[in-house]
């Protein structure tokens, strides 16, 4: 990784030096173009985070640019305030608008969210053109230039430095953010709300914070835009502009931050070129420009989903961090604090009369059982018996149709899943839920989400470093525990499926759980790996962790557990110690003489 990092630092240094030298050698046209590129890159950077990383597409980002631009324009021209007050006002208004819009729309699923962004994008742009105080379609002019320590930034060359410093800082902020607790949650969004809830995070809140962050980037861009052009009118903030910003992010590569810069440069240079060339060919240059961009969009989606950065990456055959196998090593910090585990033998979980109906099908029918501290309890039964459904009920991943579940001293039936996770109930999934493009270390670190606090601002400003070290140290400790400690920086997607299940256990352990709920953890493991897993689970039991496990491999379960609950056709068949269960005729009948 050191090598890759050094290479990247080299590239960044080169870009910074080139950008710093440009105004000294380039003509004013180039400087203005680069100013536009910087402003576009700022908006696109927000989109890389929101759409590329977070998976939420916005066709309305230009509206946030507009809100900020109009906010500062109105405040500085009609109220005579300083542009710096304008900056605060612009960001406040953009942030609040994003918060309100986000709260209204971010719960929408599927295609409805992107569609809603078009709706509010259109309405906000329309608003600018119809409010008298904002100058209707003529807009607001005579916006003052920025003053900085008695130095005027009226000249595009001085504006250039401000814009690119802001872009640089925004990139740095985003980079820090992605390598942090909130960043991991953002990167986890594409894994679905259930994954995040299982580590105690609220996907809706994570998405909302991300949405506001991206809007604030657009807001910064809007403020810069207003004081650079000294004039605002509605059209640069309409849905067409939003699509252009999205095109920048897609063209550059939604997968990485640099994509925002590359994409903004590509789109704006191309646009300029087209504006020079097209009028020579036709009188309808504007329409042809739209066609050219549409074609570019389609070609990109067909041949370069990863954008220009993705192509570059493929050409240079840099297989990212996959090749790098190493541990997370850093000076030791104080470990994260541990939960007080309940005394051995006290009741940890009790399920009473649990029922789950899927339409006419009763997947779980009046099942009751208990799990006490320091026990390993197995839940077994033939395929389709309702074991996974039972797990989903007791982790509150699915709502119960009837019944009660008590976890420690809480009635948890009907509680949000993330809250149950925060109480100390950690789970793994039968169908693995990992983020394949995140490292093993990051996947496990996600598990410690509920034990830590840092938010977006703290992370972006790098004020979270002690906690971040604590988290990574804990993640490395859990990786060591499952025997994957030397592969911390590999990507989770590169592991065989069986090993991915084990990785989920490490993620669950990073939450410092009271009760660990494992759904078929040994599936897909080789004999030796199964033995290692058995040893790990026994060791956890010694440490006082309580374990509930669904497993198909009878040999494995029988040797491991203290007690068994057998389900068949959704009901509880028998319950008892392994030898008694093995001897029970009803159980043998249920399995039709198979492995039991
Ligand atoms: P097991 O884990 O014991 O193999 P499951 O709990 O996965 O069994 O499934 C129990 C029954 O419930 C099966 O008949 C399955 O088809 C049904 N089932 C599970 N989940 C759903 C769902 N989301 N919708 C409808 N039916 C489901
Ligand atoms: Mg199952």
XYZ file of C-alpha atoms in Angstrom, residues 25 100 109 172 331 336 368 376 481 535 557:
11
model
C 1.527 31.234 -18.099
C -36.045 19.609 4.280
C -37.213 3.715 -2.786
C -9.218 16.569 1.193
C 1.055 2.810 17.505
C -12.529 0.787 22.791
C -40.864 -20.193 22.357
C -24.206 -21.867 22.803
C -9.116 -13.713 16.018
C -12.599 -23.419 18.433
C -23.475 -28.502 15.821
